[in-house]
Short mmCIF file of C-alpha atoms in Angstrom, two decimals:
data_model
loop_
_atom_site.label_atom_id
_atom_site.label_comp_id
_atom_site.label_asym_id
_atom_site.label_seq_id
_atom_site.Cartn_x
_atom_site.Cartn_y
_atom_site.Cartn_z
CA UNK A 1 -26.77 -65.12 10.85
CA UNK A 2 -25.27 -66.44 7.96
CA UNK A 3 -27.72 -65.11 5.34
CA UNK A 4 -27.86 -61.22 6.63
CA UNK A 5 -24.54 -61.02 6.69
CA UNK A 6 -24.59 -61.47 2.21
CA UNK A 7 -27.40 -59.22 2.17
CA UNK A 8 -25.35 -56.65 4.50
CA UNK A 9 -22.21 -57.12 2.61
CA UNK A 10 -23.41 -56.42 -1.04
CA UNK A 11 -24.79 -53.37 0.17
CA UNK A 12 -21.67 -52.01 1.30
CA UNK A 13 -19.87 -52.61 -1.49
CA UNK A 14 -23.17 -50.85 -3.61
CA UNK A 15 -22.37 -47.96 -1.00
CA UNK A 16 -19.04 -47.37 -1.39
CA UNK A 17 -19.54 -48.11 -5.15
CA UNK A 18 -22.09 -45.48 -5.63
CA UNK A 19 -19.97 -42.84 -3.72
CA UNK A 20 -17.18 -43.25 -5.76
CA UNK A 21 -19.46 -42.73 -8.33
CA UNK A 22 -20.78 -39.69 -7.25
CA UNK A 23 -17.86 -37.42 -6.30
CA UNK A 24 -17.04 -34.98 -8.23
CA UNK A 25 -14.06 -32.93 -7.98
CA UNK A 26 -15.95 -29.67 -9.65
CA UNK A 27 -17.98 -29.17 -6.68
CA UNK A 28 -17.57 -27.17 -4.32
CA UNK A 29 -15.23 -28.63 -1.07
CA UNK A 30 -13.94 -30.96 -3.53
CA UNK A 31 -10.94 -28.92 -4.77
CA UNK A 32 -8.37 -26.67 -3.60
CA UNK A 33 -7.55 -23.33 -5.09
CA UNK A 34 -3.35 -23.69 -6.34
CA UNK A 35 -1.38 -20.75 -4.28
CA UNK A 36 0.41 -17.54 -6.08
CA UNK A 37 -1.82 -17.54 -9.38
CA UNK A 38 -0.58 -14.43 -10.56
CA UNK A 39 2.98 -15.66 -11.12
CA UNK A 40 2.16 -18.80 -12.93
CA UNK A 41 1.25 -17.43 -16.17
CA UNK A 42 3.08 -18.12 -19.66
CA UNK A 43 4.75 -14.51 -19.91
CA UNK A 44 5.62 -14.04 -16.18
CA UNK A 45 8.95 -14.10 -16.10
CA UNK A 46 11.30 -15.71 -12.77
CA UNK A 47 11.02 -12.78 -9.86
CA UNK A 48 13.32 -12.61 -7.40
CA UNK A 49 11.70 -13.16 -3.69
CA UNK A 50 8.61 -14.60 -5.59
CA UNK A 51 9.71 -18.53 -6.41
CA UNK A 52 6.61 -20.77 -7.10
CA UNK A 53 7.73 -24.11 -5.44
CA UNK A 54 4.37 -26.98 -5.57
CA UNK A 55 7.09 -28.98 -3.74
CA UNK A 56 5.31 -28.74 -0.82
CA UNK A 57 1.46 -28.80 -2.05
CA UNK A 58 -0.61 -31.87 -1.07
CA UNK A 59 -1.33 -34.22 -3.80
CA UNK A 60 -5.20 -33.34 -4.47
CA UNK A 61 -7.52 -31.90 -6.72
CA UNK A 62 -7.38 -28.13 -7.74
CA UNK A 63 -8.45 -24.85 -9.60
CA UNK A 64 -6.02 -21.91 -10.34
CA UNK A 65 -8.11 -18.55 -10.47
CA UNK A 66 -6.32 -15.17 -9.45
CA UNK A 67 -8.16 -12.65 -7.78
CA UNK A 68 -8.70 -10.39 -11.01
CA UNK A 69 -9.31 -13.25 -13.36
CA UNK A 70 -12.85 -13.61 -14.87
CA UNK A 71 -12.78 -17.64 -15.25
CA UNK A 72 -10.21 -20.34 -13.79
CA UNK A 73 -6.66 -20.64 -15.62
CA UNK A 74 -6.09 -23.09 -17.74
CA UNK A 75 -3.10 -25.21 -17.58
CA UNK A 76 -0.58 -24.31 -20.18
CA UNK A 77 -0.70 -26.92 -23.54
CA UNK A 78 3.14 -27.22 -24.97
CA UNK A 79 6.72 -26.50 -23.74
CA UNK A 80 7.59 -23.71 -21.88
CA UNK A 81 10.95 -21.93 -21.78
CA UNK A 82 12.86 -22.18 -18.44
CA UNK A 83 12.05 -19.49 -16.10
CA UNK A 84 8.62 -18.74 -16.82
CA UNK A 85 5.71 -19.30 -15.06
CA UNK A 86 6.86 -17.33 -11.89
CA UNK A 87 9.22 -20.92 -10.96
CA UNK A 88 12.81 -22.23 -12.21
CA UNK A 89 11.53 -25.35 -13.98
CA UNK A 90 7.83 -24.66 -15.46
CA UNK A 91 5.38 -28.08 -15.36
CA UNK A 92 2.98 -27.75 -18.40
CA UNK A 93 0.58 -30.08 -20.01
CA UNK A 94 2.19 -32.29 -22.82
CA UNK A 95 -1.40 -33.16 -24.44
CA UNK A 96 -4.70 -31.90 -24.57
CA UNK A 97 -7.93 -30.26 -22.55
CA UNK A 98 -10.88 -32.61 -22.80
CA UNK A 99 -14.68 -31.85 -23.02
CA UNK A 100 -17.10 -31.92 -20.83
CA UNK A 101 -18.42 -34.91 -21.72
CA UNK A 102 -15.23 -37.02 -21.30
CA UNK A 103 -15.36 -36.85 -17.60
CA UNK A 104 -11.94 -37.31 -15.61
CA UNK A 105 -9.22 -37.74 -18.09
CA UNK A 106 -5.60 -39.14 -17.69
CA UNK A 107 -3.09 -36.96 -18.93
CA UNK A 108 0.80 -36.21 -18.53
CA UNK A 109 2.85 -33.43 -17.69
CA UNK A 110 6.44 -32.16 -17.98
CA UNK A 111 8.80 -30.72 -15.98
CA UNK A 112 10.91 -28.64 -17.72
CA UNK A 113 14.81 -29.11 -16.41
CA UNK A 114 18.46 -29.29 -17.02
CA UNK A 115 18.53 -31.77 -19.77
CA UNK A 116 15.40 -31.74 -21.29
CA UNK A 117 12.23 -30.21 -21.69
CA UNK A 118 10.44 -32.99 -19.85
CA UNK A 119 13.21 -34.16 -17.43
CA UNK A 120 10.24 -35.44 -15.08
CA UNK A 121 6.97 -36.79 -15.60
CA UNK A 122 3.54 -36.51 -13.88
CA UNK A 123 0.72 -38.39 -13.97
CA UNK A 124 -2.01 -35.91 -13.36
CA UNK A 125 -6.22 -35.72 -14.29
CA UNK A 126 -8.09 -33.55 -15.47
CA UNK A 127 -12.49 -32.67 -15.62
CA UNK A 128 -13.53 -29.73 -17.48
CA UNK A 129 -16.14 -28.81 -15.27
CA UNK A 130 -18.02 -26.23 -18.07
CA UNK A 131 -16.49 -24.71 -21.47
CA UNK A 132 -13.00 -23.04 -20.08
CA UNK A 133 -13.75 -24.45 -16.21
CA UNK A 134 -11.32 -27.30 -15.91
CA UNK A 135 -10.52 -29.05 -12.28
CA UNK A 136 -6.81 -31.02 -11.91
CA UNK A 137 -5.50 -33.60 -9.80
CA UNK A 138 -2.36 -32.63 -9.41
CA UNK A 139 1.03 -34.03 -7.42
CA UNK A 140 3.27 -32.20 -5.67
CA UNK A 141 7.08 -31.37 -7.14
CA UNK A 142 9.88 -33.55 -6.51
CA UNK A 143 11.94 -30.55 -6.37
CA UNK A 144 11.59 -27.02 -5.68
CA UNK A 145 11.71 -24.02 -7.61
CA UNK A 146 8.89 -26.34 -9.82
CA UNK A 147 5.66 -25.10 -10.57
CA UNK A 148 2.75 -26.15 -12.63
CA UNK A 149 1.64 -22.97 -15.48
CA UNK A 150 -1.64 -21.75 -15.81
CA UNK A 151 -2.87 -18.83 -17.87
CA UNK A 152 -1.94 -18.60 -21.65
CA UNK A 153 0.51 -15.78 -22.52
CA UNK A 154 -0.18 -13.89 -19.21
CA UNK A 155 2.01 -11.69 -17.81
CA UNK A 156 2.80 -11.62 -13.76
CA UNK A 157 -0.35 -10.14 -12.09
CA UNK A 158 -0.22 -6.89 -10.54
CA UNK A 159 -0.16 -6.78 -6.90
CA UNK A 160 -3.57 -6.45 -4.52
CA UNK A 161 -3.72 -2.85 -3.54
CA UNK A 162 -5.89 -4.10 -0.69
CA UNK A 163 -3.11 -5.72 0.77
CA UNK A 164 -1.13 -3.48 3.09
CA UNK A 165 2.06 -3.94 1.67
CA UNK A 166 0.82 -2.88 -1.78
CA UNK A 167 -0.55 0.70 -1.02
CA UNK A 168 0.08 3.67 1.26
CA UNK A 169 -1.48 4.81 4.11
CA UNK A 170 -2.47 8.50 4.54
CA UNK A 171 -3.53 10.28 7.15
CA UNK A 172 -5.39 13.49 6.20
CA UNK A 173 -6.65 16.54 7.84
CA UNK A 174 -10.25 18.18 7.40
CA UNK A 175 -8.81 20.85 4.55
CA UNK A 176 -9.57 17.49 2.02
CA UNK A 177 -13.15 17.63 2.86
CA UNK A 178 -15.44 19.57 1.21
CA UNK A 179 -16.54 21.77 3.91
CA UNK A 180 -13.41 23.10 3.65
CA UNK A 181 -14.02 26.49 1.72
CA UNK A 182 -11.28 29.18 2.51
CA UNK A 183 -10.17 31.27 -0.71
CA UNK A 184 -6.40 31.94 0.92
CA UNK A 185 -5.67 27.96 0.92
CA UNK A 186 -4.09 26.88 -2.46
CA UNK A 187 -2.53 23.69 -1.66
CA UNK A 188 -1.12 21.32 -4.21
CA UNK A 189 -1.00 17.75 -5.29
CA UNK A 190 1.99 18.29 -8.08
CA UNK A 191 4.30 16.42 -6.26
CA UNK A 192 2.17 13.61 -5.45
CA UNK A 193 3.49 10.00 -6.44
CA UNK A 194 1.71 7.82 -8.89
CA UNK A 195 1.00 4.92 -6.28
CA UNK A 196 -2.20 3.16 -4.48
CA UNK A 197 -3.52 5.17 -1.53
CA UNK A 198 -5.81 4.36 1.14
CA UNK A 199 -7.37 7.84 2.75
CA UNK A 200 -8.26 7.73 6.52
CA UNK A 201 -8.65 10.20 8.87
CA UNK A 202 -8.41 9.77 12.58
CA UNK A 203 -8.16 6.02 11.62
CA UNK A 204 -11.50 6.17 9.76
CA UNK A 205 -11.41 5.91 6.20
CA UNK A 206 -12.76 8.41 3.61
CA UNK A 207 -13.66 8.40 0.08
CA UNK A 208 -13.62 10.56 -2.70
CA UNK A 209 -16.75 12.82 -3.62
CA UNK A 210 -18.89 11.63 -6.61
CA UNK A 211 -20.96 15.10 -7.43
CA UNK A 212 -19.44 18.19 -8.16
CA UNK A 213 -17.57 19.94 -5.92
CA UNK A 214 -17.56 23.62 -6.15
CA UNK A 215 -13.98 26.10 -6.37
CA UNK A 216 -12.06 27.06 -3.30
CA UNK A 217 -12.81 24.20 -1.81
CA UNK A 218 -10.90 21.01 -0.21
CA UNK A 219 -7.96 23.59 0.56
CA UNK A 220 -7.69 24.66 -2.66
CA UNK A 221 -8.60 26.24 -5.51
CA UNK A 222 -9.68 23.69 -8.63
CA UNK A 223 -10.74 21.05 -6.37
CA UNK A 224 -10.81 17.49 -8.08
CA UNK A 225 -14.03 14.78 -7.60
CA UNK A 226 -14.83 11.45 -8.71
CA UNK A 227 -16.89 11.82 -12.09
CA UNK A 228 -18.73 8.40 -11.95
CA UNK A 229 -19.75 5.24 -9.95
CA UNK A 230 -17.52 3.58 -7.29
CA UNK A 231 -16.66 0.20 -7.78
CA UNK A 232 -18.76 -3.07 -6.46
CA UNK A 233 -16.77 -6.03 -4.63
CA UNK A 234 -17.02 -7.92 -8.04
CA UNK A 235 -15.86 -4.97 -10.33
CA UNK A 236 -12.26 -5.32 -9.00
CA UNK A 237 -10.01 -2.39 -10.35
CA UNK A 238 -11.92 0.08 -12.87
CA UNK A 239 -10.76 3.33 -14.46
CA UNK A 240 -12.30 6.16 -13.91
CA UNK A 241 -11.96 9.80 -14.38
CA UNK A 242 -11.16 12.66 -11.34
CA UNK A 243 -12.97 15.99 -12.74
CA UNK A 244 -11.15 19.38 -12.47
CA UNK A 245 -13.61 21.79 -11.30
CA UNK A 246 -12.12 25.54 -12.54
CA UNK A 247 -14.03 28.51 -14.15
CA UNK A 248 -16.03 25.73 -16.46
CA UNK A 249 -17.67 24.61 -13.13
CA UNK A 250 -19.09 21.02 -13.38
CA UNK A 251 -18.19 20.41 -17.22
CA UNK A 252 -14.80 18.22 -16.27
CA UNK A 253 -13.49 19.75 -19.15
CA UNK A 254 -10.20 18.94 -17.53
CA UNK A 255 -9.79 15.42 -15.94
CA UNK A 256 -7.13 12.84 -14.45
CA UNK A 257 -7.38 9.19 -15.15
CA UNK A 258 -7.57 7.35 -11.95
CA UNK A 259 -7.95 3.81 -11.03
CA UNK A 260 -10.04 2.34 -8.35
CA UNK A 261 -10.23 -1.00 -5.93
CA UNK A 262 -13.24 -2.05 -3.40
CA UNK A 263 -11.53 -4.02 -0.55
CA UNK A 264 -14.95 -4.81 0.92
CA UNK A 265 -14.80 -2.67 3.60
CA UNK A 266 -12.53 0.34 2.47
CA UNK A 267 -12.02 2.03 -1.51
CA UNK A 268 -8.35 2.23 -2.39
CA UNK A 269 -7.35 4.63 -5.27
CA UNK A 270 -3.95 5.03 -7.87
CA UNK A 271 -3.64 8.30 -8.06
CA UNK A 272 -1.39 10.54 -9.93
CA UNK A 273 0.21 14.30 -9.62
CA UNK A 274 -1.88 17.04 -10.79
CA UNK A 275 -0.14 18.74 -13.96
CA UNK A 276 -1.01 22.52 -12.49
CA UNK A 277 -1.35 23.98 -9.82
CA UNK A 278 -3.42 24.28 -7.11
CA UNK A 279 -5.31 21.83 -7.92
CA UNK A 280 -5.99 19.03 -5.11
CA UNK A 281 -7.92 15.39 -4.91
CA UNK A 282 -10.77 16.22 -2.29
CA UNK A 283 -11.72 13.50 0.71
CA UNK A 284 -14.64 13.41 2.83
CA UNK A 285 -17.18 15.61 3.63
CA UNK A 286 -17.00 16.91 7.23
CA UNK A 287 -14.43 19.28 8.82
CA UNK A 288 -12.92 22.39 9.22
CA UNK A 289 -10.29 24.24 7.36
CA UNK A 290 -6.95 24.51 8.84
CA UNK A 291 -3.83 26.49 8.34
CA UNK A 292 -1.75 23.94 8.39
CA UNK A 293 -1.81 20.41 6.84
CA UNK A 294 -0.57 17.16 6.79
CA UNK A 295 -1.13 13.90 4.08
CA UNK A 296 -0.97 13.54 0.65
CA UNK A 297 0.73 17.51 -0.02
CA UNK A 298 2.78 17.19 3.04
CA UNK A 299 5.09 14.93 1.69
CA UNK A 300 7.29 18.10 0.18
CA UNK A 301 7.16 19.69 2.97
CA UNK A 302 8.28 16.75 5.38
CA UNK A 303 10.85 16.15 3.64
CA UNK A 304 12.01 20.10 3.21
CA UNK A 305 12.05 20.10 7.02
CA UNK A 306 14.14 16.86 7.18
CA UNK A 307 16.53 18.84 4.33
CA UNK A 308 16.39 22.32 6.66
CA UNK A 309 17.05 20.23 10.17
CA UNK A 310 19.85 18.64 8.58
CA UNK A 311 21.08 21.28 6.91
CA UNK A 312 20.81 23.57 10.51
CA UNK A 313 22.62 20.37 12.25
CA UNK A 314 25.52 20.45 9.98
CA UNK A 315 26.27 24.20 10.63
CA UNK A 316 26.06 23.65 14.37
CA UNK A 317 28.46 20.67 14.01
CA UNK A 318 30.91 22.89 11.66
CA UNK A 319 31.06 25.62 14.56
CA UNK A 320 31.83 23.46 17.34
CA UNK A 321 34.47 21.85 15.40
CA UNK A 322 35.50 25.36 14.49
CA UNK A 323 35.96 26.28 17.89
CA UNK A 324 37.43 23.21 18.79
CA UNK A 325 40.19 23.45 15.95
CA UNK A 326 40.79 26.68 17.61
CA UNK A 327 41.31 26.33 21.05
CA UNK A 328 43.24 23.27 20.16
CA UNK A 329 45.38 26.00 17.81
CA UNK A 330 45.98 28.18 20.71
CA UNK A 331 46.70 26.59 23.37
CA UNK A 332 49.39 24.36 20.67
CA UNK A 333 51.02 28.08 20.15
CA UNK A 334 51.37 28.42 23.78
CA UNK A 335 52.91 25.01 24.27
CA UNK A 336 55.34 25.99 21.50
CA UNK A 337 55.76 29.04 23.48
CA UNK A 338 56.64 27.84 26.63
CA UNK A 339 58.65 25.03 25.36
CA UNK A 340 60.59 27.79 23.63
CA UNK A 341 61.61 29.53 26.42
CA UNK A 342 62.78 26.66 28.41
CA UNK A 343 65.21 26.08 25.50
CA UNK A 344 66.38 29.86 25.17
CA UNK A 345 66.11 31.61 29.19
CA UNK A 346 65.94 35.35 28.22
CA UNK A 347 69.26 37.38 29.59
CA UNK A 348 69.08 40.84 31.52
CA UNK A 349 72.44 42.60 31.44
CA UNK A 350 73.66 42.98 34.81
CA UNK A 351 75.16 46.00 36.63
CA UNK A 352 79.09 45.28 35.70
CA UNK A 353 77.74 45.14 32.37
CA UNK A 354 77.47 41.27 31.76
CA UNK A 355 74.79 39.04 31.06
CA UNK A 356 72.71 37.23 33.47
CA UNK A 357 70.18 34.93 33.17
CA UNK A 358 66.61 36.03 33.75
CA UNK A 359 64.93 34.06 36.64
CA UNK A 360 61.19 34.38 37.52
#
C-alpha cells in the first residue's frame, strides 16, 4: 500500500503543477471584460450619474474593450489628473507594458487621491496577450468613486444608439414608403431633430431604400434614399450619404450626411433636418398614401395641436371666470341695494300733508 501511495502522490503534485502551468489568462473564459469602458478613457472627464466605482468588482483577471473600439484598451502609463477617467480618483499604471515574451508581469498602480497622486497602491499583473492585446489581474477599490483608466487620450464614448434609451422610436405611416406616389402630398422633414431614430411601422421595423427613388414619392416631392451599402454587425456606426432626388433624378447632386448603426436585428439611423423643403427621408416599400400622417413630420404638428388645445382651453376658462366675476358683480350691487334701503325707508307724503314711511 505503502509504495502506490508515492507513485500516486508525485503525480498529483505533477498535475496540479502542470495546470498551473498551463492557464492562461488570454484565453478565452479566463478573463472578464471591466464594466463602463467608454468612461474610463484619459480625456473623459467626471459625468454626473455616470461614476466608475471598481469598488465592487471581483478581484480577477480582465480586458477593457468598448463596443466601438477596434483592439482592447490599454491601461493608462503615468499620472492622471483627478476627475478623469469617468471616476473621482483615477488608478493608472505607475510603470510599464511588457512584451509578449515576458509572460505575466508584476506591476504597480496608483490611486490618485487627496494627498497625493498615489495615495493607494495596487499590486496588479499584467500578459500582453499579442502587440496592443494586454490581459490584467486586477483588485477591486478600497473606496468608491475609484476606477482603473484605460484608453490613451480618449474622450467619453458616445452612447449605443441600439440601446433604447439612446434613440427614438417612430412610428410611421405608409406615405414613407415608396409606393407612396401622390403629386398633392408635399410633406416635410425641416423640423426634424438631429437625433438617432429607429423606424417601425405597426411594430415592425423598416429601413431606408438603397436605389433611387423616383419624385413625388414617399409623400413628397424630392424624396431622399440611402446612396450606398448598409452597415454589417462588425462595421458599427458608418457615415453615409442620403441622396436628394429633384429634377437631376438619380445624380445625388444634393445629399445629407447621415450616420448609421446595425443592432443585429434592426438598422438605427442619426438623421438630420432637411435644409428645403419638401423634401422627406423615405421608409419601406409597401403601402398606401394617406391624407393624413403621423411620425417623423408630425412632430410640428403635435405639438401645434397641444399649442391650439391649450390655447382654446384658456379662452373657455377666461369666459367662465368672466361670467362668474359678473354675476358675482351683480348680485354684490343688489346686496348694496337692499342693504341701502333698510338704512334709508323711502317716505310717501301723506294726506294732511306729512311724511310717512313707505311700508311694503
Amino acid at each position: 500500500m505503502f509504495p502506490r501511495f508515492r507513485i500516486i502522490l508525485p503525480l498529483k503534485v505533477l498535475i496540479i503543477s502542470n495546470f498551473c502551468d498551463a492557464f492562461d489568462p488570454c484565453l478565452v473564459g479566463n478573463f472578464n471584460f471591466l464594466l463602463k469602458p467608454g468612461l474610463r478613457g484619459g480625456n473623459c472627464h467626471l459625468q454626473p450619474g455616470k461614476v466608475v466605482c471598481d469598488r465592487f468588482i471581483d478581484d480577477g483577471w480582465y480586458k477593457v474593450l468598448h463596443e466601438d473600439d477596434i483592439k482592447p484598451r490599454k491601461m493608462l502609463e503615468g499620472i492622471v489628473s483627478p476627475s478623469y477617467c469617468g471616476t473621482s480618483f483615477p488608478i493608472w499604471l505607475n510603470g510599464s507594458h511588457p512584451n509578449t515574451v515576458d509572460g505575466i508581469v508584476n506591476r504597480t498602480a496608483c490611486m490618485v487621491g487627496v494627498n497625493s497622486f498615489c495615495d493607494v497602491e495596487y499590486d496588479i499583473q499584467i500578459k500582453a496577450c499579442a502587440a496592443n492585446d494586454y490581459v490584467y489581474n486586477l483588485q477591486k477599490a478600497k473606496t468608491c468613486n475609484a476606477g482603473y483608466c484605460f484608453g490613451v487620450n480618449l474622450p467619453c464614448a458616445k452612447p449605443n444608439p441600439c440601446e433604447p434609451e439612446n434613440s427614438k422610436l417612430i412610428n410611421v405611416e405608409d406615405d414613407r414608403s415608396t409606393s407612396c406616389k401622390d403629386k398633392s402630398l408635399s410633406l416635410c422633414d425641416n423640423i426634424l431633430s438631429n437625433e438617432w431614430y429607429r423606424i417601425q411601422k405597426n411594430d415592425i421595423d423598416l429601413k431606408m431604400p438603397t436605389t433611387c427613388v423616383e419624385q413625388n414619392s414617399c409623400g413628397t416631392v424630392s424624396p431622399i434614399w440611402l446612396n450606398g451599402s448598409e452597415p454589417t454587425l462588425p462595421e458599427k456606426v458608418v457615415s453615409r450619404k442620403a441622396c436628394v432626388s429633384n429634377d437631376n433624378a438619380c445624380g445625388c447632386i444634393k445629399f445629407y450626411n447621415i450616420e448609421i448603426r446595425n443592432c443585429s436585428t434592426f438598422l438605427v439611423y442619426n438623421l438630420t433636418s432637411t435644409s428645403s423643403c419638401p423634401e422627406r427621408f423615405c421608409f419601406g416599400t409597401d403601402g398606401e398614401c394617406r391624407s393624413k400622417t403621423n411620425g417623423l413630420t408630425d412632430e410640428k404638428e403635435d405639438f401645434q395641436k397641444y399649442i391650439y388645445g391649450s390655447v382654446a382651453a384658456i379662452s373657455i376658462l377666461l369666459i367662465f371666470v368672466s361670467i362668474a366675476v359678473y354675476i358675482w358683480y351683480r348680485k354684490s350691487l343688489r346686496l348694496r341695494s337692499i342693504s341701502t334701503e333698510s338704512k334709508f325707508p323711502q317716505c310717501k307724503e301723506s294726506k294732511n300733508g306729512e311724511n310717512e314711511i313707505f311700508k311694503d
